[in-house]
Short mmCIF file of C-alpha atoms and ligand atoms in Angstrom, two decimals:
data_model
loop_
_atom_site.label_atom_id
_atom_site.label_comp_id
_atom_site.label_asym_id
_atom_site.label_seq_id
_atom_site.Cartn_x
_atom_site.Cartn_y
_atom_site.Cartn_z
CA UNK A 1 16.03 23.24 -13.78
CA UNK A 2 18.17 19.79 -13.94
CA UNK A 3 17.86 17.71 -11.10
CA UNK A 4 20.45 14.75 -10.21
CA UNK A 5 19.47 11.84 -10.85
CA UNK A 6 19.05 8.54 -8.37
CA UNK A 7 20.76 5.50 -9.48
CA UNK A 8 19.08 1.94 -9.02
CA UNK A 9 19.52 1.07 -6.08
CA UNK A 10 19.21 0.84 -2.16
CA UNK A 11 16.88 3.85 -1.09
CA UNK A 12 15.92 4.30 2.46
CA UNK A 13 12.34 6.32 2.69
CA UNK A 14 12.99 8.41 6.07
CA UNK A 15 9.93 8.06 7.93
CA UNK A 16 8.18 6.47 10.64
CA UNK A 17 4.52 6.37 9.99
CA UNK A 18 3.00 3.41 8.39
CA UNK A 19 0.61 4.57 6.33
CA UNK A 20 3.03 7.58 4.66
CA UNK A 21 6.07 4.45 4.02
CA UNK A 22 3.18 2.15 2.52
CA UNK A 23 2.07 4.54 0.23
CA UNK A 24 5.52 5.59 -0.80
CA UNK A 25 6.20 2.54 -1.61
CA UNK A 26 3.72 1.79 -3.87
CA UNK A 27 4.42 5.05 -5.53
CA UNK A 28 7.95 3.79 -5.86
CA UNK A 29 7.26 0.51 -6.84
CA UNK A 30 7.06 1.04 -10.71
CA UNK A 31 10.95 1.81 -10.37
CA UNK A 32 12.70 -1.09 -8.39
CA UNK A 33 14.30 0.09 -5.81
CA UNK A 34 15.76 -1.58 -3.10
CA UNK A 35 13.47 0.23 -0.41
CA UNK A 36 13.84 0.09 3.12
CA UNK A 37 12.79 2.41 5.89
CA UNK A 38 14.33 4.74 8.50
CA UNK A 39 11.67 2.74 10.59
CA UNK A 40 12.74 -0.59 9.36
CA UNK A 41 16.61 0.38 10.13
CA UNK A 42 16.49 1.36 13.15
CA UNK A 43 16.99 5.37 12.97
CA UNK A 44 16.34 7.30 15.66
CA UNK A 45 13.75 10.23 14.86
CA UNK A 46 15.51 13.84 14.61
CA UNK A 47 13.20 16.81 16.37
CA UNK A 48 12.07 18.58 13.61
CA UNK A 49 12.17 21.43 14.55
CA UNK A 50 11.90 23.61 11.25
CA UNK A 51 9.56 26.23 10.51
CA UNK A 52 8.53 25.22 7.24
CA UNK A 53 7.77 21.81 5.49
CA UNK A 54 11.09 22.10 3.24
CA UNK A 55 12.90 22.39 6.46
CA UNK A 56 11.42 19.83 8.24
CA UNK A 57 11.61 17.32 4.97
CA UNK A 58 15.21 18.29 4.72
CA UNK A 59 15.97 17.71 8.46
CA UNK A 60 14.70 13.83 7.67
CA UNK A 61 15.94 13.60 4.81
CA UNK A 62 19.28 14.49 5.54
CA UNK A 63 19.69 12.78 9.19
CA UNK A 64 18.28 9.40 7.55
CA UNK A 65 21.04 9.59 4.34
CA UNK A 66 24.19 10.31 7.13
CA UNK A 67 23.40 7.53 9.80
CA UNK A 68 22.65 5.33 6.51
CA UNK A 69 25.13 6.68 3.99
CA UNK A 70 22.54 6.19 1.84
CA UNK A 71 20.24 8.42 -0.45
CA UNK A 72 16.85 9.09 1.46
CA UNK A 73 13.51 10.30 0.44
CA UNK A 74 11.79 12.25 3.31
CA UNK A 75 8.20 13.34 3.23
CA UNK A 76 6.93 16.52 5.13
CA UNK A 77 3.66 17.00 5.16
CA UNK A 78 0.04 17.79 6.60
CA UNK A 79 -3.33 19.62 6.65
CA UNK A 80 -3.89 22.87 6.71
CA UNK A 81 -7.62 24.59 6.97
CA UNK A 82 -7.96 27.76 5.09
CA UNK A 83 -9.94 29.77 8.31
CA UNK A 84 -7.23 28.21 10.78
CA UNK A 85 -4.97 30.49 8.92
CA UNK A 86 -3.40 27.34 7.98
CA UNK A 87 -3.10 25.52 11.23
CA UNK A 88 -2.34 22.50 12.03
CA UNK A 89 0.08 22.81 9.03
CA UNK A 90 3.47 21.62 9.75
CA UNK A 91 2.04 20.72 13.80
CA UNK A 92 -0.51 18.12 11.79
CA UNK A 93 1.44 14.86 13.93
CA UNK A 94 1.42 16.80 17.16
CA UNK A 95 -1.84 17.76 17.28
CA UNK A 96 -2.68 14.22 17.54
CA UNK A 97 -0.75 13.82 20.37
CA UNK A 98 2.22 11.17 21.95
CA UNK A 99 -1.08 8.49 21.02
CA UNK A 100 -1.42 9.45 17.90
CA UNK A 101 -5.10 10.14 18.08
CA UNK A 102 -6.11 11.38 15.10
CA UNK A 103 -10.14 11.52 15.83
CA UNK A 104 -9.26 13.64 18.31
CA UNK A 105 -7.36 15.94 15.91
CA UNK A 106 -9.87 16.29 13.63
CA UNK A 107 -12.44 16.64 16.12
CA UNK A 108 -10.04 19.82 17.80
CA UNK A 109 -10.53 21.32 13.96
CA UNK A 110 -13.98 21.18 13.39
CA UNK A 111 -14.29 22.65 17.40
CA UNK A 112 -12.26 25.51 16.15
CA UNK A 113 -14.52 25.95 13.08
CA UNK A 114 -17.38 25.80 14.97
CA UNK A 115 -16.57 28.72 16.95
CA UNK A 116 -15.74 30.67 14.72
CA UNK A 117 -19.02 29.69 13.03
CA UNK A 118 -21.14 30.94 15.90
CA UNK A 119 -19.79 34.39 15.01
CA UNK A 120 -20.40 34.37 12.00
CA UNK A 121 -19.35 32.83 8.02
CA UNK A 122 -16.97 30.12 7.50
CA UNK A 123 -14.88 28.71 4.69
CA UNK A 124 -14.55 25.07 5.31
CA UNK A 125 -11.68 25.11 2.72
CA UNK A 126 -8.67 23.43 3.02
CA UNK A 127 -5.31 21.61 1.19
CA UNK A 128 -3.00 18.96 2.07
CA UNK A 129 0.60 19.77 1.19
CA UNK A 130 3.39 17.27 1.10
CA UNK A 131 7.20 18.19 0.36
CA UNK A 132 9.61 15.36 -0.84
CA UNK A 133 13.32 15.72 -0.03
CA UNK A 134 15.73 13.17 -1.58
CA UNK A 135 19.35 13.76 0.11
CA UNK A 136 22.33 12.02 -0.89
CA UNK A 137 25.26 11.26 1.99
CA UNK A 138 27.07 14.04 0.11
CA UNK A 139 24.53 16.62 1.15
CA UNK A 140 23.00 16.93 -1.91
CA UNK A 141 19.42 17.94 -1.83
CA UNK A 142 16.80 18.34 -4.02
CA UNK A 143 12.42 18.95 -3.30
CA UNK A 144 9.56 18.78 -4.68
CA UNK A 145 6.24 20.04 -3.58
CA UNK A 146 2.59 19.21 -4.20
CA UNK A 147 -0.70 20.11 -3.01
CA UNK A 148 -4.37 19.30 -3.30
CA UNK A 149 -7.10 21.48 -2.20
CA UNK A 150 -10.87 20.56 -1.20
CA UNK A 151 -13.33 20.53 1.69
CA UNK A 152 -12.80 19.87 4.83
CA UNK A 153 -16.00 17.73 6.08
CA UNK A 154 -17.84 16.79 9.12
CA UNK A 155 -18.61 14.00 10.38
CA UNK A 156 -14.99 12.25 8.93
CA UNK A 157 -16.05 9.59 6.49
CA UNK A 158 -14.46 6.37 5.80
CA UNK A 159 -11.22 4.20 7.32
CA UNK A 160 -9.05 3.66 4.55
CA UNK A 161 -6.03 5.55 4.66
CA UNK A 162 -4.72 7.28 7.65
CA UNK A 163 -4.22 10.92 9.80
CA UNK A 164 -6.84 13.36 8.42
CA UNK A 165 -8.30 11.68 5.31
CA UNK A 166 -11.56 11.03 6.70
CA UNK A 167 -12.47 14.83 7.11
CA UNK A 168 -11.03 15.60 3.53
CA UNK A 169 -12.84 15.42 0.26
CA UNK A 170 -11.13 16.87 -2.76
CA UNK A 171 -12.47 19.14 -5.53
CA UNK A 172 -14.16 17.48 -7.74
CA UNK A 173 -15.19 14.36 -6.10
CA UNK A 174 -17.65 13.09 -3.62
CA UNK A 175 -15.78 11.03 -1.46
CA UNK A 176 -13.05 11.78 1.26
CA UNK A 177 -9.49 10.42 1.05
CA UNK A 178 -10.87 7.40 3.95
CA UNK A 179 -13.27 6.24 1.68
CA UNK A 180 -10.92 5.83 -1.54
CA UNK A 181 -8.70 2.59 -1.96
CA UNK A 182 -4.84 4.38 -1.95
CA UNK A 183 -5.12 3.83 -5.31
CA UNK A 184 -7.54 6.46 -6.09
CA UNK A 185 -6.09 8.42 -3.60
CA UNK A 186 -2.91 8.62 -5.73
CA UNK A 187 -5.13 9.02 -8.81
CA UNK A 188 -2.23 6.82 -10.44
CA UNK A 189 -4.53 4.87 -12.69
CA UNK A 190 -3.15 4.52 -16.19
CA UNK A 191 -3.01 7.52 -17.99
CA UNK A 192 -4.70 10.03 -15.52
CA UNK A 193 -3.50 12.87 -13.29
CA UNK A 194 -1.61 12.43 -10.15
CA UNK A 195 -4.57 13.67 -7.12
CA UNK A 196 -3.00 13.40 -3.78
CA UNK A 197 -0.58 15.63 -2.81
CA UNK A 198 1.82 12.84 -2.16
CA UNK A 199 1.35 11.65 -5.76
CA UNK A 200 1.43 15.07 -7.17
CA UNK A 201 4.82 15.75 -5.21
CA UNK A 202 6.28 12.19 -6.37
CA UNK A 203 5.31 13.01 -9.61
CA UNK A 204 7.37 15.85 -10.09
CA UNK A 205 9.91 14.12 -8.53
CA UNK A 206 10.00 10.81 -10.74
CA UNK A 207 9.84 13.23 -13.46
CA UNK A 208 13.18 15.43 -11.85
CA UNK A 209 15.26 12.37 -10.34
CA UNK A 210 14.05 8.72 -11.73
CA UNK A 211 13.30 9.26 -15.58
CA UNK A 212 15.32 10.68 -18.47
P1 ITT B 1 7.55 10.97 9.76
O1 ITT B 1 8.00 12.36 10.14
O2 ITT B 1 8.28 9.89 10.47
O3 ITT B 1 7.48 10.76 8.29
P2 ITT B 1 5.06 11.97 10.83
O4 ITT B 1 3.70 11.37 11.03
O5 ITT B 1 5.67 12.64 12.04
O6 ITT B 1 6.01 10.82 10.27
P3 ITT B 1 4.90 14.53 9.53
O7 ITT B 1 5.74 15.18 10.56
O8 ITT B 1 5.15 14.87 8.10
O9 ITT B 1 5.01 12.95 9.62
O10 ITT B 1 3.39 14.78 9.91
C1 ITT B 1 2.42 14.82 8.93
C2 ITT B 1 1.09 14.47 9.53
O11 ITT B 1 0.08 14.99 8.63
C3 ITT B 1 0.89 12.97 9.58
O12 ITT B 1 1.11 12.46 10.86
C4 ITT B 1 -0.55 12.79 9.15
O13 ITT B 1 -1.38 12.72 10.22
C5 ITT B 1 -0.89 14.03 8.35
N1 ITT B 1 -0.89 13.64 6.94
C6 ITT B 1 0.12 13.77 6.04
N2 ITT B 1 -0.22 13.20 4.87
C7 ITT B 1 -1.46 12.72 5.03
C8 ITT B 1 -2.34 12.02 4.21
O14 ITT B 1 -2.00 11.66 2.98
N3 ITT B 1 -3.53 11.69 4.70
C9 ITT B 1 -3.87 12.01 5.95
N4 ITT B 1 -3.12 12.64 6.81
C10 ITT B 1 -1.90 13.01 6.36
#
């Protein structure tokens, strides 16, 4: 599938949480861009009211690139636990509240496992999912989805990074996402695989919009 590609350039990153615009930022930062955020500028937030994370990533994407007239990368993304059929999914910011109280989201998940452990088996599986939209003022849109699965652990460990990382460790390795520098998290270190789902998302998009 071709993809268009983004020009050097100014490129507003259409979000509002810190710890999603510093780490696309660093993923960006290889390819000198002229980043600012929707944050930085000013934007207001649109509701995002979308039933999916495409929507939702689109929504962002799209407001941010019109009140800017500028192309804009917008993140969706969140947590979702396998027995939760899902949940909190696309809800993962609300469910921690106008404060923003993310111990208190992860404790309302491992409540809800707990429950349902009393009656009986449990998976304690679960995947983070983020979807990248890069709009253009012309409407132009184009995605890119990744994902990375593991366990979803209690108590959370660790307070690097932000939202849900310290109740997530990922296959194959024995610490959560709060106890890895972002670096690990992105598993960006020279020559290896991408291992967030952030990092596995911008890598498919680098590879669609930014090289070649
Ligand atoms: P913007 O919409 O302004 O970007 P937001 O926090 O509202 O910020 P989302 O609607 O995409 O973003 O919500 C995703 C939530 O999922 C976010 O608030 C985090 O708590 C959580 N989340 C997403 N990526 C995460 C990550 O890498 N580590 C931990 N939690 C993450």
């Amino acid at each position: 599938m071709s993809h268009r590609k983004l020009d050097a350039g100014k490129l507003v990153v259409a979000s509002h949480n810190k710890g999603k615009i510093r780490e696309i930022n660093e993923l960006l930062s290889p390819y000198g861009f002229e980043v600012v955020s929707a944050a930085e500028l000013d934007l207001p937030e649109p509701e995002e009211n979308g039933l999916t994370f495409e929507a939702n990533a689109a929504i962002k994407a799209c407001a941010a690139a019109e009140a800017s007239g500028l192309p804009s990368l917008a993140d969706d993304s969140g947590f979702c636990v396998d027995e939760l059929d899902g949940d909190p999914g696309i809800y993962s910011a609300r469910w921690a509240g106008p404060e923003k109280d993310f111990s208190m989201a992860m404790r309302t998940i491992e409540e809800k496992l707990q429950t349902l452990a009393s009656a009986g088996e449990v998976s304690r599986r679960g995947y983070f999912v983020a979807v990248l939209c890069l709009a253009w003022p012309d409407g132009h849109q184009e995605f890119f989805r990744g994902e990375v699965h593991g366990d979803v652990v209690w108590p959370p460990r660790g307070d690097l990074g932000f939202g849900y990382d310290p109740m997530f460790q990922p296959d194959g390795h024995d610490r959560t996402f709060g106890e890895m520098s972002s670096e690990e998290k992105h598993g960006m270190a020279l020559g290896s695989e991408p291992l967030s789902h952030r990092a596995r998302a911008f890598k498919l998009f680098s590879e669609g919009c930014l090289e070649g």
